[in-house]
Coordinates of C-alpha atoms and ligand atoms in Angstrom, one line a residue:
M1 CA 46.6 150.9 56.5
S2 CA 42.8 151.5 57.8
P3 CA 40.5 148.8 58.7
K4 CA 38.2 147.6 56.0
R5 CA 34.8 146.4 56.1
I6 CA 34.8 143.1 54.1
L7 CA 31.8 140.9 52.9
I8 CA 32.8 137.4 52.1
I9 CA 30.3 135.4 49.9
S10 CA 30.4 131.6 50.7
T11 CA 30.1 128.8 48.4
P12 CA 26.3 127.9 47.6
V13 CA 26.6 124.2 47.6
G14 CA 26.2 123.7 51.3
P15 CA 25.9 125.1 54.7
L16 CA 29.3 126.2 56.5
G17 CA 30.0 122.9 58.8
S18 CA 28.4 120.4 56.2
G19 CA 31.7 119.4 54.4
E20 CA 30.1 119.9 51.1
G21 CA 32.1 123.2 50.4
G22 CA 35.5 121.5 50.8
G23 CA 38.6 123.3 51.1
V24 CA 36.8 126.8 50.7
E25 CA 35.0 125.9 54.2
L26 CA 38.4 125.9 55.6
T27 CA 39.8 129.0 53.6
L28 CA 36.8 131.0 54.7
H29 CA 37.3 130.1 58.0
S30 CA 41.1 131.3 57.7
L31 CA 40.0 134.3 56.4
V32 CA 37.8 135.4 59.1
L33 CA 40.3 134.6 61.6
G34 CA 43.1 136.2 59.9
L35 CA 41.5 139.2 58.8
T36 CA 39.5 140.0 61.8
G37 CA 43.2 139.6 63.4
R38 CA 44.2 142.2 61.4
G39 CA 41.6 144.7 62.6
H40 CA 39.1 144.4 60.0
H41 CA 35.5 144.0 60.1
V42 CA 34.4 140.6 58.4
E43 CA 30.7 139.6 57.8
V44 CA 29.9 136.4 55.9
L45 CA 26.8 135.4 53.3
A46 CA 26.2 131.8 53.8
P47 CA 23.4 129.3 53.1
E48 CA 21.0 129.1 55.9
R49 CA 21.9 126.6 58.5
S50 CA 25.5 127.5 58.5
L51 CA 27.8 127.1 61.6
H52 CA 29.0 130.7 62.8
V53 CA 32.6 131.1 62.1
G54 CA 33.4 133.6 64.8
T55 CA 31.9 136.9 62.9
V56 CA 28.4 137.7 61.7
V57 CA 27.0 135.1 59.1
H58 CA 24.0 136.2 57.2
Q59 CA 21.8 133.0 57.0
T60 CA 20.4 133.1 53.6
H61 CA 17.6 131.1 52.5
G62 CA 17.3 129.2 49.0
T63 CA 18.0 126.3 47.0
L64 CA 21.4 125.0 47.4
Q65 CA 23.5 125.4 43.9
P66 CA 24.3 122.0 42.3
T67 CA 28.1 121.2 42.6
A68 CA 30.5 122.3 39.6
H69 CA 33.4 119.8 40.5
T70 CA 31.7 116.9 38.7
A71 CA 31.1 119.5 35.5
H72 CA 32.3 118.6 32.1
R73 CA 33.6 120.8 29.5
D74 CA 30.0 121.5 28.2
T75 CA 28.2 121.5 31.3
P76 CA 25.6 124.6 31.3
V77 CA 25.2 126.6 34.3
I78 CA 22.3 125.9 36.3
I79 CA 20.0 128.4 38.0
P80 CA 17.7 126.4 40.5
P81 CA 14.4 127.8 41.2
D82 CA 14.6 130.3 44.4
G83 CA 18.4 129.8 44.6
V84 CA 20.3 130.5 47.5
L85 CA 23.3 132.0 45.2
A86 CA 21.1 134.4 43.5
A87 CA 19.9 135.6 47.1
M88 CA 23.4 135.8 48.2
C89 CA 23.9 138.0 45.3
E90 CA 21.1 140.2 46.0
W91 CA 22.0 140.6 49.5
A92 CA 25.3 141.6 48.6
R93 CA 24.0 144.2 45.8
A94 CA 21.4 145.6 48.4
N95 CA 24.1 146.2 51.4
Q96 CA 26.9 146.9 49.2
E97 CA 27.4 150.5 50.6
H98 CA 28.0 149.0 53.9
F99 CA 31.3 147.3 52.9
D100 CA 34.5 148.3 51.4
V101 CA 34.8 145.4 49.3
I102 CA 33.1 142.1 48.8
L103 CA 35.3 139.0 48.5
N104 CA 33.3 136.1 46.6
L105 CA 34.3 132.3 47.3
A106 CA 31.9 130.8 45.4
Y107 CA 33.1 129.1 42.1
D108 CA 30.0 129.8 40.2
W109 CA 28.7 131.9 37.1
L110 CA 26.3 134.4 38.8
P111 CA 28.7 136.3 41.0
L112 CA 31.6 136.2 38.4
Y113 CA 29.1 137.7 35.9
L114 CA 27.8 140.5 38.1
T115 CA 31.3 141.7 38.8
P116 CA 31.2 145.0 36.6
Y117 CA 27.7 145.6 38.0
F118 CA 29.1 146.3 41.6
A119 CA 29.6 150.3 41.1
I120 CA 29.6 151.4 44.8
T121 CA 31.8 148.2 46.3
P122 CA 33.9 146.3 44.2
L123 CA 33.4 142.5 44.1
A124 CA 36.3 140.3 44.0
H125 CA 36.9 136.6 43.5
L126 CA 39.2 134.2 45.0
V127 CA 38.8 131.4 42.5
S128 CA 38.6 127.7 44.5
M129 CA 39.1 125.4 41.2
A130 CA 41.0 125.3 38.2
T131 CA 39.3 125.0 34.7
L132 CA 36.3 122.9 34.7
S133 CA 33.7 124.2 32.0
E134 CA 33.6 126.5 28.9
T135 CA 31.0 128.6 30.5
M136 CA 32.9 128.9 33.7
D137 CA 36.1 129.7 32.0
D138 CA 34.1 132.4 30.0
V139 CA 32.9 134.3 32.9
I140 CA 35.9 133.9 35.0
E141 CA 38.1 135.4 32.1
R142 CA 35.7 137.9 31.3
A143 CA 35.3 139.1 35.0
A144 CA 39.5 139.3 34.7
A145 CA 39.1 141.3 31.4
L146 CA 36.6 143.7 33.1
R147 CA 38.0 144.1 36.4
P148 CA 41.8 142.9 35.9
R149 CA 42.5 143.3 39.7
N150 CA 39.6 141.6 40.9
V151 CA 40.0 138.0 40.2
A152 CA 42.8 135.9 42.0
M153 CA 43.6 132.1 42.2
H154 CA 45.3 129.9 44.8
S155 CA 48.3 128.4 42.6
Q156 CA 50.2 129.0 39.5
A157 CA 49.0 125.7 38.2
Q158 CA 45.4 126.4 38.8
A159 CA 46.0 129.8 37.1
D160 CA 47.8 128.1 33.8
T161 CA 44.3 126.2 33.4
F162 CA 43.1 129.5 32.2
P163 CA 45.3 130.7 29.3
T164 CA 44.3 134.2 28.9
L165 CA 44.7 134.9 32.8
A166 CA 47.7 132.6 33.8
H167 CA 50.3 135.2 33.9
S168 CA 48.3 138.4 35.2
V169 CA 46.2 137.1 38.3
P170 CA 47.6 137.5 41.6
I171 CA 48.3 134.0 43.3
I172 CA 47.0 133.7 46.8
A173 CA 48.4 130.6 48.5
S174 CA 45.8 129.6 51.4
G175 CA 46.4 129.2 55.0
I176 CA 45.4 127.3 58.3
A177 CA 45.3 128.3 62.0
V178 CA 48.6 126.4 62.7
E179 CA 47.9 126.7 66.5
R180 CA 44.8 124.4 66.3
Y181 CA 47.2 121.4 64.6
D182 CA 49.5 119.7 67.3
L183 CA 52.6 118.2 66.0
H184 CA 53.3 114.5 66.2
I185 CA 57.3 114.4 66.2
T186 CA 56.9 110.6 65.5
A187 CA 54.6 108.3 63.4
D188 CA 52.1 106.0 65.5
E189 CA 52.9 102.3 65.2
P190 CA 51.9 100.2 63.6
R191 CA 52.5 102.6 60.6
H192 CA 50.0 103.8 58.3
L193 CA 49.0 106.0 55.4
G194 CA 46.5 108.5 55.2
F195 CA 44.1 109.9 52.8
I196 CA 42.3 113.0 53.6
G197 CA 39.7 114.5 51.1
R198 CA 36.0 114.3 49.8
I199 CA 35.3 110.7 48.6
S200 CA 34.9 111.9 44.9
P201 CA 36.4 110.6 41.5
E202 CA 38.4 113.4 41.0
K203 CA 40.6 112.7 44.3
G204 CA 42.2 109.5 43.1
L205 CA 41.5 107.3 45.9
A206 CA 42.0 104.4 43.6
D207 CA 45.6 105.0 43.5
V208 CA 46.2 105.3 47.1
V209 CA 44.7 102.2 47.9
A210 CA 46.6 100.4 45.3
V211 CA 49.8 102.0 47.2
A212 CA 48.3 100.4 50.6
A213 CA 47.8 97.1 48.8
A214 CA 51.3 97.1 47.3
T215 CA 53.2 98.2 50.6
G216 CA 51.0 96.4 53.0
L217 CA 50.6 99.6 55.0
P218 CA 47.1 100.2 56.5
L219 CA 45.4 103.2 54.8
K220 CA 43.2 105.2 57.0
V221 CA 40.6 107.5 54.7
W222 CA 39.3 111.0 56.2
G223 CA 36.7 113.1 54.4
L224 CA 32.9 113.2 53.0
M225 CA 31.5 110.1 51.6
Q226 CA 30.5 112.4 48.5
D227 CA 30.6 109.4 46.2
Q228 CA 29.7 106.2 47.4
A229 CA 30.5 104.2 43.8
T230 CA 34.2 106.0 44.2
W231 CA 34.9 104.4 47.4
D232 CA 33.3 101.0 46.4
A233 CA 35.1 100.9 43.2
A234 CA 38.3 101.6 44.8
I235 CA 38.1 98.8 47.7
A236 CA 36.8 96.4 44.8
A237 CA 39.9 96.7 42.9
H238 CA 42.2 95.9 45.8
P239 CA 40.3 93.6 48.1
E240 CA 43.7 93.1 49.7
A241 CA 44.5 96.4 50.9
Q242 CA 43.9 97.2 54.6
V243 CA 41.8 100.4 54.1
S244 CA 39.3 101.9 57.0
Y245 CA 36.9 104.9 56.6
E246 CA 37.7 107.2 59.5
G247 CA 34.6 109.4 58.8
F248 CA 34.4 113.1 58.0
L249 CA 35.6 115.1 61.2
P250 CA 35.7 118.6 62.1
T251 CA 39.2 120.3 62.1
D252 CA 39.9 119.7 65.8
D253 CA 39.3 116.0 65.6
L254 CA 40.9 115.4 62.3
Q255 CA 44.1 117.0 63.1
A256 CA 44.4 114.9 66.4
A257 CA 43.7 111.7 64.1
I258 CA 45.9 112.4 61.1
G259 CA 48.7 113.4 63.0
G260 CA 50.1 109.5 63.7
C261 CA 50.2 108.7 60.0
A262 CA 53.6 108.2 58.3
A263 CA 52.5 109.9 55.1
V264 CA 49.6 111.4 53.7
V265 CA 49.2 110.3 49.9
M266 CA 47.4 112.7 47.7
A267 CA 46.7 111.4 43.9
P268 CA 44.6 114.1 42.3
K269 CA 43.3 113.4 38.9
W270 CA 42.6 116.9 38.2
V271 CA 44.4 119.9 38.7
E272 CA 43.9 120.6 42.6
A273 CA 43.4 124.4 43.0
F274 CA 45.9 124.4 46.0
G275 CA 45.3 121.3 48.6
N276 CA 44.3 122.4 52.0
V277 CA 44.8 118.7 53.2
A278 CA 48.6 118.9 52.4
I279 CA 49.0 121.9 54.9
E280 CA 47.0 120.2 57.5
A281 CA 48.8 117.3 57.2
M282 CA 52.2 119.1 57.3
A283 CA 51.0 121.3 60.2
T284 CA 50.7 117.9 62.3
G285 CA 54.1 116.5 60.9
V286 CA 53.1 114.7 58.6
P287 CA 54.8 114.4 55.3
V288 CA 52.9 114.5 51.7
I289 CA 53.6 112.1 48.9
A290 CA 51.7 114.0 45.9
Y291 CA 51.4 113.7 42.2
R292 CA 53.3 116.6 40.9
R293 CA 50.0 118.0 39.5
G294 CA 48.3 121.0 40.9
G295 CA 48.6 122.8 44.1
P296 CA 50.1 120.4 46.0
A297 CA 53.0 120.3 43.6
E298 CA 53.7 124.1 44.8
I299 CA 53.5 123.2 48.6
V300 CA 55.4 119.8 48.8
V301 CA 59.3 120.6 48.8
D302 CA 60.4 117.4 47.3
G303 CA 62.8 115.3 49.4
E304 CA 62.1 117.6 52.5
T305 CA 58.4 117.8 53.5
G306 CA 57.3 115.0 51.3
F307 CA 58.0 113.5 47.7
L308 CA 56.5 114.5 44.4
V309 CA 55.7 111.8 41.9
E310 CA 54.9 111.9 38.1
P311 CA 51.1 112.2 37.5
D312 CA 49.3 108.9 37.9
D313 CA 52.8 106.9 38.2
I314 CA 51.6 104.5 41.1
D315 CA 54.8 102.8 41.3
G316 CA 56.4 106.3 42.0
L317 CA 54.1 106.8 44.9
I318 CA 55.0 103.2 46.1
A319 CA 58.9 103.8 45.6
A320 CA 58.3 107.5 47.9
V321 CA 56.5 105.3 50.4
G322 CA 59.8 103.4 50.9
R323 CA 61.6 106.7 51.5
I324 CA 59.3 108.4 54.1
D325 CA 62.2 107.9 57.0
E326 CA 64.4 110.2 54.9
L327 CA 61.9 113.0 55.7
D328 CA 61.8 115.5 58.6
R329 CA 58.5 115.8 60.3
V330 CA 59.5 118.9 62.2
E331 CA 60.6 120.6 58.8
C332 CA 57.0 119.8 57.5
R333 CA 55.3 121.7 60.7
Q334 CA 57.9 124.9 60.5
R335 CA 57.1 125.1 56.7
V336 CA 53.4 125.6 57.2
E337 CA 54.2 127.9 60.2
E338 CA 56.5 130.1 57.9
E339 CA 54.4 130.0 54.8
Y340 CA 50.7 128.8 55.3
S341 CA 49.7 130.4 58.5
I342 CA 46.3 132.2 58.6
E343 CA 48.6 135.4 59.4
A344 CA 50.3 134.7 56.0
L345 CA 47.0 134.2 54.3
A346 CA 45.4 137.3 55.9
A347 CA 48.6 139.5 54.9
R348 CA 48.4 138.2 51.2
V349 CA 44.7 138.8 50.9
D350 CA 44.9 142.1 52.8
R351 CA 47.6 143.5 50.4
W352 CA 45.4 142.1 47.4
L353 CA 41.8 143.6 48.6
D354 CA 43.9 147.1 48.9
V355 CA 44.8 146.9 45.3
V356 CA 41.1 146.2 44.4
I357 CA 39.7 148.7 46.5
E358 CA 42.4 151.4 45.2
C359 CA 41.3 150.4 41.4
H360 CA 38.1 150.4 42.1
R361 CA 37.9 154.1 43.6
S362 CA 40.6 155.7 40.8
S363 CA 39.0 154.0 37.9
W364 CA 35.8 152.5 38.0
S365 CA 33.6 154.7 40.6
S366 CA 33.7 157.3 38.0
E367 CA 31.9 155.0 35.6
S368 CA 29.1 155.1 37.8
A369 CA 28.8 158.7 38.3
Ligands
HBI1 N1 30.5 123.9 43.3 N2 28.7 125.1 42.1 C1 29.9 125.2 43.0 N3 30.3 126.2 43.6 C2 31.3 126.4 44.4 O1 31.6 127.1 45.0 C3 31.9 125.0 44.7 C4 31.3 123.9 44.0 N4 31.9 122.6 44.2 C5 32.9 122.2 45.2 C6 33.6 123.7 46.0 N5 32.9 125.0 45.9 C7 34.7 123.6 47.1 O2 34.4 121.8 47.3 C8 36.0 124.1 46.6 O3 36.7 124.1 47.8 C9 36.6 123.1 45.4

């Protein structure tokens, strides 16, 4: 397979390295490393002041896009003045002939709407979240209808939230640079639980704090303090819980910090598209206890690399914490090495992009002739 020239459009909500982009930043970094490792030439379009991710990053000026993850069903799309997203799309349009494929990671209306307008080079989308609003559903389903191969998702649970696409979109599980994560064969003493993720309503922090209160185990929390009210409410609801905020750490520091946890607990209130934090925890040997909701339910092997609990069943989470010693920390690491490495991710994406390019050349390029 010949080397491809790939342009990746990053999330417009914040510069790479800020954490505002959440899991997409990690996915982008893994894609750059993995695809470059397969001999492809990768360039990145991202908001200005983005950190370099091991390849050419086109720093784009403009107003950051408001986040979509707090959208409601009827939330309209916002196009800010002098928007960075529009500038990134314009750069991609003007330079498309220098690439074989453009891979968009932004969960935003504009790049999805422009899908059929890219006639020379195909514009493909790895959708990073489940359904959020009617407008975004419409534009995602329209892109997939007009370019059936160009829209992919991270989990079947995520795809299932888009009824017209659930059985047609390719599912591409994410991956991480496993070698950056050190395996901790045993949990640190005193035993403690971990929560990793943006401090935001949809992540279910309050449920995890309730588990810490009920079990008496200390809870360490890592992640961007995106919504202070979410934090305050969780702590206020369980003043007896021992909870410490450990900050938002870059990957190398995060992996060193989380490796001592007895388990990481995920209590998503929304359909988590994938759940990068689950594979990060498992890469350090830490098992994951999660609601059977969204991507984590397709990552955790119940009873082997963690436990899956009925959604919103806090007592179920508490019971699972009592069974942690049944789990094998080495098994957690091995599953990430086998299924969720950047090599595995890059192979999945490479195969998908080959199909996107082939379909474009055989069916759509004639349209522009
Ligand atoms: N909001 N508008 C917008 N665009 C994104 O790409 C986006 C977002 N909110 C969150 C987000 N991406 C990432 O945290 C995903 O990994 C969830």
